[in-house]
Short mmCIF file of C-alpha atoms and ligand atoms in Angstrom, two decimals:
data_model
loop_
_atom_site.label_atom_id
_atom_site.label_comp_id
_atom_site.label_asym_id
_atom_site.label_seq_id
_atom_site.Cartn_x
_atom_site.Cartn_y
_atom_site.Cartn_z
CA MET A 1 82.85 75.33 93.87
CA SER A 2 85.34 76.32 91.46
CA GLY A 3 87.20 78.31 94.44
CA LEU A 4 87.40 75.74 96.87
CA ARG A 5 90.70 74.16 98.14
CA LEU A 6 90.24 71.38 100.65
CA THR A 7 93.03 70.41 103.12
CA LEU A 8 92.26 67.40 104.86
CA THR A 9 94.27 66.02 107.47
CA ASP A 10 94.58 63.89 110.78
CA ALA A 11 93.27 65.35 114.01
CA GLY A 12 95.63 67.23 116.46
CA GLU A 13 99.00 68.22 115.29
CA ASP A 14 98.58 68.06 111.57
CA PHE A 15 95.45 69.94 111.43
CA ASP A 16 97.13 72.84 113.50
CA THR A 17 100.02 72.30 110.81
CA ALA A 18 97.95 72.51 107.90
CA GLY A 19 95.86 75.51 109.20
CA ALA A 20 98.96 77.34 110.30
CA ALA A 21 100.39 77.03 106.53
CA ALA A 22 97.10 78.28 105.20
CA ILE A 23 97.35 81.53 107.10
CA ALA A 24 101.30 81.67 106.72
CA GLU A 25 100.81 81.77 103.03
CA THR A 26 98.89 85.18 103.23
CA VAL A 27 101.46 86.29 106.16
CA VAL A 28 104.40 85.61 103.81
CA ALA A 29 102.65 87.00 100.78
CA ASP A 30 101.77 90.60 102.37
CA PRO A 31 103.12 90.88 105.82
CA LYS A 32 100.55 93.93 106.46
CA ALA A 33 97.41 91.98 105.33
CA ALA A 34 94.47 92.69 107.04
CA VAL A 35 93.11 89.61 108.58
CA VAL A 36 89.91 89.15 110.59
CA VAL A 37 90.41 85.85 113.30
CA ALA A 38 87.80 83.73 114.91
CA THR A 39 88.41 82.67 118.72
CA GLY A 40 86.57 79.41 119.56
CA ARG A 41 88.54 75.90 120.28
CA THR A 42 89.36 75.08 116.74
CA PRO A 43 91.91 77.38 115.92
CA MET A 44 93.59 77.47 119.19
CA GLY A 45 96.46 74.80 118.18
CA THR A 46 96.82 76.56 114.89
CA TYR A 47 97.60 79.83 116.19
CA GLY A 48 99.85 78.40 118.65
CA ARG A 49 101.88 76.55 115.60
CA LEU A 50 101.42 79.66 113.32
CA ALA A 51 103.68 81.79 115.93
CA ARG A 52 106.05 79.26 116.31
CA ALA A 53 106.47 78.45 112.38
CA LEU A 54 106.95 82.25 111.68
CA PRO A 55 110.29 84.08 111.93
CA ALA A 56 110.37 86.69 114.92
CA GLY A 57 108.40 89.33 113.99
CA ALA A 58 107.13 88.18 110.58
CA GLY A 59 103.55 88.51 111.74
CA SER A 60 103.65 91.78 113.67
CA ALA A 61 102.71 94.14 110.79
CA LEU A 62 99.20 92.39 110.46
CA ARG A 63 96.21 94.47 110.49
CA VAL A 64 94.27 92.58 112.69
CA PHE A 65 90.24 92.65 113.12
CA GLN A 66 88.42 90.95 115.87
CA LEU A 67 85.70 88.89 114.54
CA ASP A 68 83.18 89.02 117.30
CA GLU A 69 82.43 90.36 121.12
CA TYR A 70 79.84 89.96 123.58
CA VAL A 71 77.79 92.91 124.36
CA GLY A 72 78.55 94.43 127.91
CA VAL A 73 82.02 92.18 128.57
CA PRO A 74 85.03 94.01 129.47
CA PRO A 75 88.41 92.65 127.97
CA SER A 76 89.55 91.70 131.59
CA ASP A 77 86.50 89.27 131.58
CA PRO A 78 87.59 85.80 131.36
CA ARG A 79 84.91 85.16 128.89
CA SER A 80 85.89 88.36 126.54
CA LEU A 81 86.54 87.53 122.68
CA ALA A 82 88.75 90.36 122.74
CA GLY A 83 91.32 88.97 125.59
CA TRP A 84 91.25 85.64 123.92
CA THR A 85 91.79 87.40 120.56
CA ARG A 86 94.85 88.86 122.25
CA ARG A 87 96.26 85.84 124.18
CA SER A 88 95.80 83.49 121.33
CA PHE A 89 96.78 85.49 118.04
CA VAL A 90 97.78 89.23 118.88
CA ASP A 91 100.32 88.80 121.87
CA PRO A 92 101.92 85.49 119.85
CA LEU A 93 102.44 87.11 116.70
CA GLY A 94 103.93 90.53 118.30
CA VAL A 95 100.93 92.38 116.69
CA ASP A 96 100.61 95.87 118.83
CA PRO A 97 97.20 95.71 120.32
CA ARG A 98 96.61 99.33 119.91
CA SER A 99 96.80 98.77 115.91
CA VAL A 100 94.04 95.99 116.26
CA VAL A 101 90.57 97.12 114.95
CA TRP A 102 88.30 95.64 117.99
CA LEU A 103 84.57 95.49 118.25
CA ASP A 104 83.53 97.28 121.49
CA GLY A 105 80.80 95.69 123.21
CA LEU A 106 81.06 98.17 126.13
CA ALA A 107 80.22 100.76 123.77
CA ASP A 108 77.33 103.27 124.81
CA ASP A 109 76.30 103.17 121.28
CA LEU A 110 76.87 99.63 119.71
CA ARG A 111 75.51 100.58 116.35
CA ALA A 112 78.10 103.49 116.12
CA ALA A 113 80.63 100.86 117.26
CA CYS A 114 79.61 98.91 114.45
CA ARG A 115 79.65 101.45 111.78
CA ALA A 116 83.37 102.43 113.06
CA TYR A 117 84.38 98.80 112.59
CA ASP A 118 82.80 98.68 108.95
CA ASP A 119 84.45 102.07 108.37
CA ALA A 120 87.95 100.40 109.18
CA VAL A 121 87.53 97.66 107.23
CA THR A 122 86.94 100.11 104.30
CA SER A 123 89.52 102.08 104.87
CA ALA A 124 91.84 98.81 105.24
CA GLY A 125 90.81 98.64 101.46
CA GLY A 126 88.41 95.21 102.83
CA LEU A 127 89.79 92.25 104.43
CA ASP A 128 92.63 89.94 102.96
CA LEU A 129 92.09 87.07 105.03
CA ALA A 130 89.22 85.83 106.85
CA VAL A 131 90.11 82.98 109.42
CA LEU A 132 87.06 81.44 110.44
CA GLY A 133 85.67 78.69 112.47
CA LEU A 134 82.00 76.92 111.59
CA GLY A 135 79.64 77.18 114.29
CA PRO A 136 77.66 74.04 115.21
CA ASN A 137 74.37 75.68 113.33
CA GLY A 138 76.27 77.10 110.20
CA HIS A 139 77.27 80.49 111.79
CA LEU A 140 80.37 82.51 110.83
CA GLY A 141 81.45 84.45 113.63
CA PHE A 142 77.69 85.31 115.50
CA ASN A 143 75.87 85.76 112.01
CA GLU A 144 73.35 83.22 113.46
CA PRO A 145 70.80 81.88 110.96
CA PRO A 146 68.90 83.34 109.26
CA SER A 147 71.52 85.73 108.21
CA ASP A 148 71.58 87.55 104.91
CA PRO A 149 74.67 87.78 102.92
CA MET A 150 74.65 91.70 102.92
CA SER A 151 74.18 91.49 106.70
CA ARG A 152 76.40 94.18 108.50
CA THR A 153 78.57 94.26 111.39
CA ARG A 154 75.83 94.59 114.17
CA GLU A 155 74.67 93.29 117.43
CA ALA A 156 72.88 89.77 117.09
CA ALA A 157 71.18 87.33 119.67
CA LEU A 158 72.79 84.10 120.36
CA SER A 159 71.27 81.10 118.79
CA LYS A 160 70.63 78.22 121.53
CA ALA A 161 73.26 76.45 119.78
CA SER A 162 75.74 78.99 120.28
CA LEU A 163 74.68 79.62 123.78
CA ALA A 164 75.31 75.48 124.35
CA SER A 165 78.55 75.63 122.42
CA ASN A 166 80.34 78.52 123.91
CA ALA A 167 78.92 77.53 127.52
CA GLY A 168 82.37 75.57 127.50
CA TYR A 169 84.74 78.65 127.02
CA ALA A 170 84.67 79.90 130.21
CA PRO A 171 83.07 77.12 132.67
CA GLY A 172 80.95 78.52 135.35
CA LEU A 173 80.34 81.85 133.70
CA PRO A 174 76.75 82.46 131.96
CA VAL A 175 77.35 82.90 128.27
CA PRO A 176 76.28 86.81 127.33
CA ARG A 177 73.07 86.56 125.27
CA SER A 178 74.03 88.74 122.64
CA ALA A 179 77.44 89.68 120.62
CA LEU A 180 79.07 92.20 118.05
CA THR A 181 79.71 90.49 115.07
CA ALA A 182 81.58 91.43 111.75
CA GLY A 183 79.03 91.42 109.33
CA LEU A 184 78.70 88.42 106.73
CA ASP A 185 79.06 90.81 104.09
CA VAL A 186 82.63 92.12 104.83
CA LEU A 187 83.75 88.55 105.79
CA LEU A 188 82.40 86.90 102.17
CA ALA A 189 84.07 89.99 100.82
CA ALA A 190 87.34 88.92 102.08
CA ARG A 191 90.04 88.34 99.26
CA ARG A 192 90.74 85.04 100.91
CA VAL A 193 88.68 82.70 103.38
CA VAL A 194 90.57 79.56 105.59
CA LEU A 195 87.70 77.73 107.44
CA LEU A 196 88.91 75.49 110.10
CA VAL A 197 86.77 72.73 111.20
CA SER A 198 87.60 70.07 113.42
CA GLY A 199 85.52 67.23 115.24
CA ALA A 200 83.19 64.62 114.55
CA HIS A 201 80.04 66.61 115.86
CA LYS A 202 80.90 68.99 113.07
CA HIS A 203 80.38 66.70 110.15
CA GLU A 204 76.46 67.36 109.41
CA ILE A 205 76.99 71.34 109.30
CA VAL A 206 80.14 70.52 107.12
CA ARG A 207 78.08 68.55 104.81
CA ARG A 208 75.26 71.27 104.78
CA THR A 209 77.83 74.09 104.54
CA LEU A 210 79.59 72.75 101.23
CA ARG A 211 76.94 70.53 99.72
CA GLY A 212 73.70 71.75 101.01
CA PRO A 213 71.68 74.62 99.52
CA VAL A 214 73.17 78.08 99.59
CA THR A 215 70.83 79.40 102.20
CA ALA A 216 70.42 82.03 105.07
CA ASP A 217 69.57 79.14 107.12
CA VAL A 218 73.20 78.03 106.98
CA PRO A 219 75.19 81.22 107.00
CA ALA A 220 78.35 79.27 106.30
CA SER A 221 76.71 77.85 103.08
CA PHE A 222 77.22 81.29 101.28
CA LEU A 223 81.14 80.55 101.25
CA GLN A 224 80.24 78.03 98.46
CA GLN A 225 79.95 81.01 96.44
CA HIS A 226 83.32 82.48 97.62
CA PRO A 227 86.32 82.45 95.20
CA ASN A 228 88.93 81.47 97.29
CA LEU A 229 87.94 79.31 99.88
CA GLN A 230 90.45 77.23 101.77
CA VAL A 231 88.78 74.63 104.00
CA VAL A 232 91.29 73.17 106.30
CA ILE A 233 89.19 70.04 108.05
CA ASP A 234 90.40 66.90 110.19
CA ARG A 235 88.84 63.58 108.86
CA ASP A 236 86.73 63.37 112.19
CA ALA A 237 84.88 66.28 110.62
CA TRP A 238 84.98 64.99 107.13
CA GLN A 239 82.44 62.31 106.94
CA VAL A 240 80.30 64.20 104.06
P1 PGA B 1 84.49 76.11 118.12
O1 PGA B 1 83.53 77.26 117.80
O2 PGA B 1 85.68 76.30 117.40
O3 PGA B 1 84.90 76.33 119.66
O4 PGA B 1 83.80 75.13 117.63
C1 PGA B 1 83.16 77.47 116.35
C2 PGA B 1 82.29 78.76 116.10
O5 PGA B 1 81.46 78.66 116.81
O6 PGA B 1 82.36 79.53 115.21
#
């Protein structure tokens, strides 16, 4: 794991500050970087901190890619991951939503929507940065176990673990059964990956991700082979 940089933090503010600094490094080096950004509970404080830490407009030229989206959920729905991406990252950084590459979970032809996404990644010259959370089952985006490292952007059925974990995102509303996800291939090919992990409930999956066998059964374990991975992790999760 020669490419691993581990940033161990206290939970809360310290974690958010370190996560924001990790992302800011790319923004400062290349204000037009192509970045894919996760939603989920973990990165929310980090994104808020990032928006406050960057000089006004500094992140507005980023080429943002949505990481995943539920199938059949419009952007106006409280469960929409596009809506969440917009509220948490796109709007606070002043990125024009029309310039974002969205995953269209309402498309008549979902395969074509996924191909369009992969084509947009190719046209961008690949991703400069992937900001990812770690699923309780080792998923990245909705690349659920088992996922081949060459998996393309596609529709994926949510695992039981993801259905349970995501149930709290929009209380009272059912979690959609399937989602579009950026493929493991484009995520693993990102020139830099920042993996954000917090909470004691993640410590076993972190151990399997970073120290276990590299296997499709833990899709995040392929990150062990990534040449430029930064893991920002709080002490609750770091009980490896
Ligand atoms: P979480 O989700 O940040 O809400 O824990 C992470 C994930 O499922 O990828």
